Short mmCIF file of C-alpha atoms in Angstrom, two decimals:
data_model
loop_
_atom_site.label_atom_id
_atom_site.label_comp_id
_atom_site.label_asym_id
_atom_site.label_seq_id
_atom_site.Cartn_x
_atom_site.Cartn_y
_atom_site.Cartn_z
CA UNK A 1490 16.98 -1.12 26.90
CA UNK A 1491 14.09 0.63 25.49
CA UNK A 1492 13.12 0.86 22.03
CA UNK A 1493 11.02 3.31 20.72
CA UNK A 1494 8.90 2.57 17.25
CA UNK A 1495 7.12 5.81 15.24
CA UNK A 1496 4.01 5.00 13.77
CA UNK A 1497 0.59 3.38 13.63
CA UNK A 1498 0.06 0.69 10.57
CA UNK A 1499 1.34 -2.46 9.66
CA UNK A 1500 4.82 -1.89 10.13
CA UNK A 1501 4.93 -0.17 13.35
CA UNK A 1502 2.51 -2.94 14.71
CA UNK A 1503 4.64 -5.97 13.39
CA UNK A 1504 7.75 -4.64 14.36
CA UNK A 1505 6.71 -4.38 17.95
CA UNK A 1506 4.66 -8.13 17.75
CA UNK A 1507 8.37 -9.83 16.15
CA UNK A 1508 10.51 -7.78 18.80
CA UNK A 1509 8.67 -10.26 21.50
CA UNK A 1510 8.85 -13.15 19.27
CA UNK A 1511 12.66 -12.25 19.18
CA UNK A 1512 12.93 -12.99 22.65
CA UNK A 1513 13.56 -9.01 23.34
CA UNK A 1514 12.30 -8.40 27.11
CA UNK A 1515 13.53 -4.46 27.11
CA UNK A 1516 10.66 -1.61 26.61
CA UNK A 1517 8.82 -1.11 24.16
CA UNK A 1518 7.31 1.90 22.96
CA UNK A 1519 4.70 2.52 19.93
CA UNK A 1520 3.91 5.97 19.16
CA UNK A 1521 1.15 6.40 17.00
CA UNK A 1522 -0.71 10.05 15.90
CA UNK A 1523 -3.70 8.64 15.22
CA UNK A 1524 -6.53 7.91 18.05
CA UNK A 1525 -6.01 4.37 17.09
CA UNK A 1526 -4.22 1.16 18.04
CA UNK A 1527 -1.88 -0.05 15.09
CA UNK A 1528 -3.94 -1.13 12.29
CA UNK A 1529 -4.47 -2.89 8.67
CA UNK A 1530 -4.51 0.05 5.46
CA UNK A 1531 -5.40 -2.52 2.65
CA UNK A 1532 -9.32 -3.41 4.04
CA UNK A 1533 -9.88 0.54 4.25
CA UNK A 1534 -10.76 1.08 0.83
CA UNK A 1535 -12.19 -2.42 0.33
CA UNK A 1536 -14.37 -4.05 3.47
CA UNK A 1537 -13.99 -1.07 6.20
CA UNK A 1538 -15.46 1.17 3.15
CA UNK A 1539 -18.65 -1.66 2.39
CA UNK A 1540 -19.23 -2.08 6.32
CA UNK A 1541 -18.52 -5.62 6.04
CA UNK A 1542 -15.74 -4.89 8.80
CA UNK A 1543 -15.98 -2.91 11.62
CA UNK A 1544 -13.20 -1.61 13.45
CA UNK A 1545 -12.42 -4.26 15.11
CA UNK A 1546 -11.51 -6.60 12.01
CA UNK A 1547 -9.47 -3.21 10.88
CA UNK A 1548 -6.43 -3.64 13.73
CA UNK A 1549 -3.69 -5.30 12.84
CA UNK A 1550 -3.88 -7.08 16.92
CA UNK A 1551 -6.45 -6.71 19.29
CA UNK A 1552 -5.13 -4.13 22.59
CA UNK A 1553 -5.42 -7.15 24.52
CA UNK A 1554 -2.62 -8.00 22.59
CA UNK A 1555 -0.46 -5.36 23.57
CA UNK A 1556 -0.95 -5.28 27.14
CA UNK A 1557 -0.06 -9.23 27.20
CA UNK A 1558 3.21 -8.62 25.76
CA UNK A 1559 3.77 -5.43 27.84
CA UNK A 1560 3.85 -3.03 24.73
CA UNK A 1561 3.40 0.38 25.73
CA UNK A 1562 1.32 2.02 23.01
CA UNK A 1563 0.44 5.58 22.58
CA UNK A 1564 -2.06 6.85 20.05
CA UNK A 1565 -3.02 10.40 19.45
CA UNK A 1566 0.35 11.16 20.68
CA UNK A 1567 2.78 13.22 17.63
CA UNK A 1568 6.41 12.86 17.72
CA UNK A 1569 7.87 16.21 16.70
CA UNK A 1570 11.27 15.88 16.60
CA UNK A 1571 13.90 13.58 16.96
CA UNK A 1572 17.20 14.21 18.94
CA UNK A 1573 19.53 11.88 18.06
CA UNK A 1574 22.43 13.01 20.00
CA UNK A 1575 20.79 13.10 23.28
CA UNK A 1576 18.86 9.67 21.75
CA UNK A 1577 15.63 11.05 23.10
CA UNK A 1578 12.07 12.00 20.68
CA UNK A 1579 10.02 15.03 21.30
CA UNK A 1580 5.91 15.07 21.43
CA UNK A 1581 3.44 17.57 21.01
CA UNK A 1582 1.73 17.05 24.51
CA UNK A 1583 5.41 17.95 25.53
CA UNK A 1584 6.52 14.61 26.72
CA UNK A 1585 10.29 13.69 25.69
CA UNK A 1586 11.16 10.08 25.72
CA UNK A 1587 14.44 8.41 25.61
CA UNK A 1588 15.44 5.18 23.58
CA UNK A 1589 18.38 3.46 22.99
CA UNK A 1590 16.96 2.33 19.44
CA UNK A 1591 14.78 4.12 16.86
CA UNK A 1592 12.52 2.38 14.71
CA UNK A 1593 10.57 4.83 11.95
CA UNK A 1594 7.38 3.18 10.62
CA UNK A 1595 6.00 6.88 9.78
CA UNK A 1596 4.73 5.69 6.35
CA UNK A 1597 3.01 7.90 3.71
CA UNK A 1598 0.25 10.70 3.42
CA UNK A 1599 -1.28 11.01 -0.08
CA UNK A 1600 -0.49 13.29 -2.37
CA UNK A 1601 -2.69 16.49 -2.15
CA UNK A 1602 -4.21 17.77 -5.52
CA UNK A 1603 -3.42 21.56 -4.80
CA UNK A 1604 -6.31 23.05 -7.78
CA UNK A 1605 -8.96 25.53 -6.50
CA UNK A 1606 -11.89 23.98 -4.89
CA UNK A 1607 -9.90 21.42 -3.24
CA UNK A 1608 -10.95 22.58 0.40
CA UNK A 1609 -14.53 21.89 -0.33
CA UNK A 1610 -16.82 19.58 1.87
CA UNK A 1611 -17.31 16.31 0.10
CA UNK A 1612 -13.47 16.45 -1.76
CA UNK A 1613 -12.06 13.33 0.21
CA UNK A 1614 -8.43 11.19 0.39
CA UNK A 1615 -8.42 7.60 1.48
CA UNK A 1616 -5.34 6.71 3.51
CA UNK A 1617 -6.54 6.65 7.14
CA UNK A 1618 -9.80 5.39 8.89
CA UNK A 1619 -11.02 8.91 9.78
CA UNK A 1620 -10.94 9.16 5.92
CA UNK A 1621 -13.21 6.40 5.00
CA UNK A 1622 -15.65 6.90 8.16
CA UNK A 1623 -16.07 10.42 5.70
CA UNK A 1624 -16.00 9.10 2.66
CA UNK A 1625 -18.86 6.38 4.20
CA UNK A 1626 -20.93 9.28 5.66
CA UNK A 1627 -21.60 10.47 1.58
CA UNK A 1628 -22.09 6.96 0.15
CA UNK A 1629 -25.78 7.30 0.09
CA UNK A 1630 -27.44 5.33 -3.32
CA UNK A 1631 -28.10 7.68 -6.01
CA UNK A 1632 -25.48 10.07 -4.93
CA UNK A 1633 -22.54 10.72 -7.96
CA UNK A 1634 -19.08 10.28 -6.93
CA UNK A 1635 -15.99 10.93 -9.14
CA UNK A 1636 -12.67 9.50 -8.57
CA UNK A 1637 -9.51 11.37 -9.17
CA UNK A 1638 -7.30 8.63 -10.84
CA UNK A 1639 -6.93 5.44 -11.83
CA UNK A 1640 -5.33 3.63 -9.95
CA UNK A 1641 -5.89 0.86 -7.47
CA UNK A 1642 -7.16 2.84 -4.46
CA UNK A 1643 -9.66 4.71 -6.94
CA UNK A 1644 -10.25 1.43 -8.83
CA UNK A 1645 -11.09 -0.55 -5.16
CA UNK A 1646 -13.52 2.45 -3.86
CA UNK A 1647 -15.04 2.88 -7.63
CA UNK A 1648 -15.97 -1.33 -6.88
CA UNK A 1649 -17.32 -0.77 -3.92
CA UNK A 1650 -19.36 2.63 -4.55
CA UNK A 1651 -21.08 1.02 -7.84
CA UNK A 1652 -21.94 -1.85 -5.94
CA UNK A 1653 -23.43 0.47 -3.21
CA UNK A 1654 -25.83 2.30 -6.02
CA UNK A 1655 -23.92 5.67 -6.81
CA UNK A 1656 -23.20 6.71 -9.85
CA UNK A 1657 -19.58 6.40 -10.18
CA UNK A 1658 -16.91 8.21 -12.51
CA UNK A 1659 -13.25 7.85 -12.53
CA UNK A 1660 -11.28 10.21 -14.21
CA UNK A 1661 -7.87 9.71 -15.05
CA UNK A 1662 -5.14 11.67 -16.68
CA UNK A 1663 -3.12 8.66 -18.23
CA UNK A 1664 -4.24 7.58 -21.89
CA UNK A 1665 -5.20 3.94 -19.83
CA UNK A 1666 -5.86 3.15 -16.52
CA UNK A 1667 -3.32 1.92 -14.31
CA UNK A 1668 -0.63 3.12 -16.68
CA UNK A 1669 1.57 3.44 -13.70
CA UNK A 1670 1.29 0.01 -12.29
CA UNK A 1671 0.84 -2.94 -15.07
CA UNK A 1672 0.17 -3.29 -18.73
CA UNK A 1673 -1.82 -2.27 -21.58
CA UNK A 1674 -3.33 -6.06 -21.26
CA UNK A 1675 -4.65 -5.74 -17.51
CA UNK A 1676 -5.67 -1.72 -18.07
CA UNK A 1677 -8.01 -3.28 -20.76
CA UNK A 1678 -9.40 -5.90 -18.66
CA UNK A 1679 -10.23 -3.30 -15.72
CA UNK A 1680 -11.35 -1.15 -17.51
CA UNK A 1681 -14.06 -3.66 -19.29
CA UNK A 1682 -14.51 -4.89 -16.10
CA UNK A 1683 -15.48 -1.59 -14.63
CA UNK A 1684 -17.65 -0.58 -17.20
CA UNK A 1685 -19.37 -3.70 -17.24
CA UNK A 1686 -20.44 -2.89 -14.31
CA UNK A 1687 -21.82 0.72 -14.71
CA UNK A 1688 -18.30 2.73 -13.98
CA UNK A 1689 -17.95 6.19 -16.59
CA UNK A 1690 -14.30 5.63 -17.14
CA UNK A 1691 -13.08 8.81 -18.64
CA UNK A 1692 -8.96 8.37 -19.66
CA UNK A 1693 -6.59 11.19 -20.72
CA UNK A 1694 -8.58 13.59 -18.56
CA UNK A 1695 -7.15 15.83 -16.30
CA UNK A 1696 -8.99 17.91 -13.49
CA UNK A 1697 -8.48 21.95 -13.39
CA UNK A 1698 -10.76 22.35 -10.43
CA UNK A 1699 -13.50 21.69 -8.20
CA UNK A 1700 -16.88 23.49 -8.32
CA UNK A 1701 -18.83 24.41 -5.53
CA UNK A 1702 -19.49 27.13 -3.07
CA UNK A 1703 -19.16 25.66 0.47
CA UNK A 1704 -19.77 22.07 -1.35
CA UNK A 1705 -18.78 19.87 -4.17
CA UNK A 1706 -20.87 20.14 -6.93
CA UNK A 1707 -18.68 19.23 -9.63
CA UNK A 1708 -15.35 18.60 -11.53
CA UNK A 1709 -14.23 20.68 -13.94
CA UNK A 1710 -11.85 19.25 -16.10
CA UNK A 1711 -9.41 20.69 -17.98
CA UNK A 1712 -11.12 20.31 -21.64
CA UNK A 1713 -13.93 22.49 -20.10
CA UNK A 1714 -16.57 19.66 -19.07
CA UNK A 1715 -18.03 19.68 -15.62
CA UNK A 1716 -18.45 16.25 -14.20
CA UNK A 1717 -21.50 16.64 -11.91
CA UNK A 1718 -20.66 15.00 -7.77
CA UNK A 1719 -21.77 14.79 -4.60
CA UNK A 1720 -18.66 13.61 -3.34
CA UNK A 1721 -14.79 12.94 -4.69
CA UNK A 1722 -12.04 10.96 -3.21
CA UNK A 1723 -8.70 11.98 -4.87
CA UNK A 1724 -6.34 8.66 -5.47
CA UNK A 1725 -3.67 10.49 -7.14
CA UNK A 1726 -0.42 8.79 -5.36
CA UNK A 1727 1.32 8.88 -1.88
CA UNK A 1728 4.03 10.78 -0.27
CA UNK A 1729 6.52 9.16 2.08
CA UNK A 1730 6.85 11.28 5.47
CA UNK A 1731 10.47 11.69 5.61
CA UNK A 1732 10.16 14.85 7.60
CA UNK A 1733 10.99 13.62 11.20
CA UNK A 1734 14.09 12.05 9.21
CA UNK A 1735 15.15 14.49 7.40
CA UNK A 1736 15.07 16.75 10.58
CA UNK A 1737 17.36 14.68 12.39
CA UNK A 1738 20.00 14.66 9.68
CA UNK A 1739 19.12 11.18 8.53
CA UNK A 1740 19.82 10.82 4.65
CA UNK A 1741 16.75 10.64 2.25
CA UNK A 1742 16.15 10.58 -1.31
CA UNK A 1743 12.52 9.66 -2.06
CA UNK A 1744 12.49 8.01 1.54
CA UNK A 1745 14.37 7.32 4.24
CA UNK A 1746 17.72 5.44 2.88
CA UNK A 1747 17.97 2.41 4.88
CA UNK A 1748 20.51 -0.35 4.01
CA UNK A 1749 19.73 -4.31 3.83
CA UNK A 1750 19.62 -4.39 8.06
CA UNK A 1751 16.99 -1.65 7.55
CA UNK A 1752 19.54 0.77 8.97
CA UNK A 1753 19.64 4.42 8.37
CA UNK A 1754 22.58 6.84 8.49
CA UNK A 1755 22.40 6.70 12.49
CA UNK A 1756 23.67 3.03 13.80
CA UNK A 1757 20.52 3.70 16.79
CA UNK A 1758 18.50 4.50 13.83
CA UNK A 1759 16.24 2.19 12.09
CA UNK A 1760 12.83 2.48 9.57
CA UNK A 1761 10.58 0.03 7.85
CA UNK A 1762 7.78 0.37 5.27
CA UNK A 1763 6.36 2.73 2.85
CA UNK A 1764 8.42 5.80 4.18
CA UNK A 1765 11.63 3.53 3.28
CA UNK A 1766 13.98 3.28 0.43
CA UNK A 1767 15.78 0.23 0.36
CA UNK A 1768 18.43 -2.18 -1.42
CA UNK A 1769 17.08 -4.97 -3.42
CA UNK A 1770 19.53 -6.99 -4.45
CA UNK A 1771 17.44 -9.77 -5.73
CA UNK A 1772 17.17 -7.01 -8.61
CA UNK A 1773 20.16 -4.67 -8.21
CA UNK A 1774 18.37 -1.70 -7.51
CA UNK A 1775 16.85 0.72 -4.73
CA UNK A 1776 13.36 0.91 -4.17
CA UNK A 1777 10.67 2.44 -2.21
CA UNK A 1778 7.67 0.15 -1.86
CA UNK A 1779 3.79 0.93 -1.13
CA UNK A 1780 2.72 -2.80 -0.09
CA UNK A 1781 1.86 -4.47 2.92
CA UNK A 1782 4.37 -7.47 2.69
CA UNK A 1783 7.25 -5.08 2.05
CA UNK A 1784 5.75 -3.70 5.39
CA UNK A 1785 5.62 -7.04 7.12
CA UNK A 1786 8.26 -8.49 5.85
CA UNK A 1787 10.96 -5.68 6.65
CA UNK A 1788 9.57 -5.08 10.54
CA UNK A 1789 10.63 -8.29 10.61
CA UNK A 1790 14.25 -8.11 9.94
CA UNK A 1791 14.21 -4.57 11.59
CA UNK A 1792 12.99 -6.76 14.80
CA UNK A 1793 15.51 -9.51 14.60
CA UNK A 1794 18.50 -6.68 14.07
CA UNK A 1795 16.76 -4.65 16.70
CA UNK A 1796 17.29 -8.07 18.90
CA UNK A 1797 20.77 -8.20 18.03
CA UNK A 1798 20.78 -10.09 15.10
CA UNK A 1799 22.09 -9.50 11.89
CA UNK A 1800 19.09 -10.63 9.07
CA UNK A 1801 19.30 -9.25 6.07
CA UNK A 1802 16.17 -7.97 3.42
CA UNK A 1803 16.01 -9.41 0.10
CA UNK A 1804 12.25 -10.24 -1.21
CA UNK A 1805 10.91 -10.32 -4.67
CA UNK A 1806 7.62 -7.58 -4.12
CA UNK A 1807 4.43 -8.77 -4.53
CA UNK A 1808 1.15 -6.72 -4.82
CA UNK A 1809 -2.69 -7.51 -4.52
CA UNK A 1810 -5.72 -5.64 -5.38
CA UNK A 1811 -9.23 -7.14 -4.95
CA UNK A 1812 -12.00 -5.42 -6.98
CA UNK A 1813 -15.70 -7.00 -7.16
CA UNK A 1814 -14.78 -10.67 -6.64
CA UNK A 1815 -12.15 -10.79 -8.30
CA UNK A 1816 -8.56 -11.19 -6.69
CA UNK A 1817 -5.39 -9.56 -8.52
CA UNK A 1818 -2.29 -10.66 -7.22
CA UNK A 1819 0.71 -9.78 -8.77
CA UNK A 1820 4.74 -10.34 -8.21
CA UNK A 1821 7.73 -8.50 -9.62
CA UNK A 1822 7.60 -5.58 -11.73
CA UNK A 1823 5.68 -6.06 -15.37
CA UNK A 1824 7.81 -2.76 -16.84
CA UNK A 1825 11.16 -4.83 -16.37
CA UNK A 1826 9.57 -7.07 -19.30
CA UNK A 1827 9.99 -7.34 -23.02
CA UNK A 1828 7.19 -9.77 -23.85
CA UNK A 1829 4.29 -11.81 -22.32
CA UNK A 1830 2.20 -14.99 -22.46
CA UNK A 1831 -1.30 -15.45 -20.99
CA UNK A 1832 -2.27 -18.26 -19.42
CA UNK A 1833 -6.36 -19.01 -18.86
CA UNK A 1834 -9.01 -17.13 -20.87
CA UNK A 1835 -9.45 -13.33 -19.65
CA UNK A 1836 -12.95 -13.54 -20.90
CA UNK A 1837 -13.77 -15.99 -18.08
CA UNK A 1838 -12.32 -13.83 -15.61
CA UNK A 1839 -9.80 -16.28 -14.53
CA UNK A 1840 -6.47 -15.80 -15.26
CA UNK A 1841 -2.39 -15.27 -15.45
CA UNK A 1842 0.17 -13.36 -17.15
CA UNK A 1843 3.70 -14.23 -17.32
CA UNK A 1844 6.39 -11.67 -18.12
CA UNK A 1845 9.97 -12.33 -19.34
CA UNK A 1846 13.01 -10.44 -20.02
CA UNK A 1847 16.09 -12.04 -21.55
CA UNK A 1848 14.30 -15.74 -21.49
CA UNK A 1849 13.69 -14.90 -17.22
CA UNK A 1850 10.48 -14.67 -15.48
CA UNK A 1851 10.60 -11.09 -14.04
CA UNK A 1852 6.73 -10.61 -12.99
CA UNK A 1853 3.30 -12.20 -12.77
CA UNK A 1854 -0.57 -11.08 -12.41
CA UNK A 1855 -2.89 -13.60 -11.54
CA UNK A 1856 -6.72 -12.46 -11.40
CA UNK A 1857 -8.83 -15.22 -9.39
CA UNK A 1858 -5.05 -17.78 -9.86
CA UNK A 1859 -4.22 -18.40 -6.97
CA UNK A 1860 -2.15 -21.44 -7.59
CA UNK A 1861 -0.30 -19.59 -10.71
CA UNK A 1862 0.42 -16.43 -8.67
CA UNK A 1863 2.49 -18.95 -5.85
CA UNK A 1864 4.47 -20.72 -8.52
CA UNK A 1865 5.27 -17.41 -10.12
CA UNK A 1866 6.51 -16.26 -6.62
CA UNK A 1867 9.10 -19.30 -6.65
CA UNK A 1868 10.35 -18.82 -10.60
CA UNK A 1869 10.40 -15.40 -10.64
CA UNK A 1870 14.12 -14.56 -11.75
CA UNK A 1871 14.60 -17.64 -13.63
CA UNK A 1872 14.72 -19.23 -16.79
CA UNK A 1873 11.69 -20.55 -17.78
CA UNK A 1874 9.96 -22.08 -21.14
CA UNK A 1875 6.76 -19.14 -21.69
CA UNK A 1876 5.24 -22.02 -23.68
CA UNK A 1877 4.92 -23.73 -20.77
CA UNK A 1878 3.16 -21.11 -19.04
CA UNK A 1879 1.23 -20.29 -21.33
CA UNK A 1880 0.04 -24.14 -21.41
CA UNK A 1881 -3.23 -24.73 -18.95
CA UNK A 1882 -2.36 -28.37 -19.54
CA UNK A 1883 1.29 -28.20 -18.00
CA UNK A 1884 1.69 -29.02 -14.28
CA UNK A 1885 3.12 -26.02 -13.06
CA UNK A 1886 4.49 -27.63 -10.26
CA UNK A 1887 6.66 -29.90 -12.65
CA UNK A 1888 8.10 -26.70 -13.94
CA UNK A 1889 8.74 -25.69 -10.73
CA UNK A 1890 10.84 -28.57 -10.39
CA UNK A 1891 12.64 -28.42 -13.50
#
């Protein structure tokens, strides 16, 4: 039996790794578009970006590793289309290959900011590591970089380009940064954080256009100020690549739909990751998650179903973000919550919020917690006393136990 997995990141690269720890001995194929072996997204804008990785420390397993385990991988290699009635995949360097299982780690692209200038040398996206070896090539100190939004990708490479001596503005639409992501609470601490250490954070700013002849010179916002650069990297928000998918009559609807198993529509179809959207039922909805452990965790079942077994998905998502020295880790979603209690003083750079809904623990974000981040992960979705949490004295572990 040979099964065939589409992609080159975290999914694509675990799914293959748990297939052998499975016990599967069929083929297995990874097809990747990329001139690279399967590899890690989260260190791109965050170590690959400082050079203190090289590439190395960027792959999710060395190729040694895939030669052991007699993993055929292809990189550089596009799949154009799938056939699912013949059960074969279509490349552009014309090879077809057959499978008797599909697995679709295809992931996301991010979303393009289609404004005039936007073709200009020096306007840059961070999602692959052609991208940062770019973005690298322009972090010289003294040069001025702006940063399209505020989110955690623009957040991570502000972090790292302040500490590498540019001059660093991030401009974002929203009235507060990370709007999209976490509270009014945490926007204020980044953003104090940030300009503490030399950031321009401009907030309900929007971009019209980028300046510049065959360059970037500047940003021209929509108010009518130009924001001098050298270089921009546009973190605006990804797009899941549901086009192979949709091509082969697979249903999507902001991803491909996939049920617990990480099926799709087609029983010889399967897909994992950040081009998925899937059934949580741990909070009776469908989502479509951007994270590495949704990535991880999901291959996982896909590879145990793949095997023959019947696993089933149901996590609680959790997050991270790592800015300066500081460590954000976060679980559940903070917009399912009505009220929250802080725990630690977020003038000392250490600490946790709890968030409840209906007298339940529905999210957490710890910054530099580790230990109240892992006890959130275990009472997430129950009833808990805030006062407790809110308590530095209480043992959390003894409300763990409760």
């Amino acid at each position: 039996m040979t099964i065939v997995i589409v992609g080159g990141g975290h999914a694509a690269g675990q799914a293959a790794a748990s297939l052998r720890q499975e016990n599967y001995d069929g083929e297995i194929v990874v097809i990747g578009d990329e001139p690279h072996i399967p590899y890690q997204r989260p260190p791109l804008s965050k170590q690959y970006l400082s050079g203190e990785y090289g590439l190395e420390r960027v792959h999710l397993r060395p190729a040694k590793f895939y030669a052991t385990k007699q993993i055929e991988v292809l990189t550089g290699v596009r799949v154009e289309s799938i056939e699912p009635s013949a059960q074969t995949i279509s490349c552009d360097d014309g090879r077809k290959v057959g499978y008797d299982k599909l697995l679709l780690a295809t992931g996301a692209r991010p979303r393009r900011f289609e404004t005039p200038g936007s073709d200009l040398a020096g306007v840059h996206y961070l999602r692959t590591i052609a991208d940062v070896d770019a973005i690298k090539r322009g972090f010289e100190a003294g040069r001025r970089v702006v940063i399209v939004g505020g989110g955690y990708i623009g957040l991570e490479v502000a972090s790292i380009a302040i500490g590498a001596g540019l001059d660093v503005t991030v401009l974002e639409m929203e009235d507060r940064i990370l709007k999209r992501v976490t509270t009014a609470t945490m926007s204020a601490f980044y953003e104090d954080l940030h300009t503490g250490r030399g950031v321009s954070i401009r907030t309900g700013t929007a971009v019209e256009s980028f300046a510049g002849t065959e360059r970037l010179t500047g940003v021209v916002c929509t108010d009518g100020n130009v924001v001098p650069a050298d270089l921009a990297v546009v973190g605006i928000g990804i797009v899941p690549n549901v086009e192979l998918a949709e091509a082969a009559g697979l249903d999507c609807d902001n991803g491909i739909l996939v049920d617990e198993h990480t099926r799709t529509a087609d029983p010889h179809i399967h897909a994992v990751g950040d081009c998925t959207n899937h059934p949580n039922p741990l909070l009776g909805r469908r989502l479509r998650l951007e994270s590495v452990p949704n990535a991880m965790e999901q291959s996982r079942v896909a590879a145990a179903n793949l095997a023959g077994g019947t696993s089933s998905y149901a996590n609680v998502p959790w997050f991270w973000s790592d800015q300066y020295d500081l460590k954000l880790q976060m679980v559940g979603f903070s917009a399912d919550a009505e009220h929250h209690v802080v725990r630690g003083d977020p003038g000392s750079q250490s600490f946790a919020v709890f968030y409840f809904a209906d007298g339940t623990l529905v999210a957490a974000d710890a910054v530099n917690r580790a230990r109240e981040f892992m006890a959130a992960r275990q009472l997430v979705g129950k009833r808990v006393d805030p006062s407790q949490l809110a308590d530095p004295e209480v043992d959390l572990k003894a409300v763990i136990g409760a």
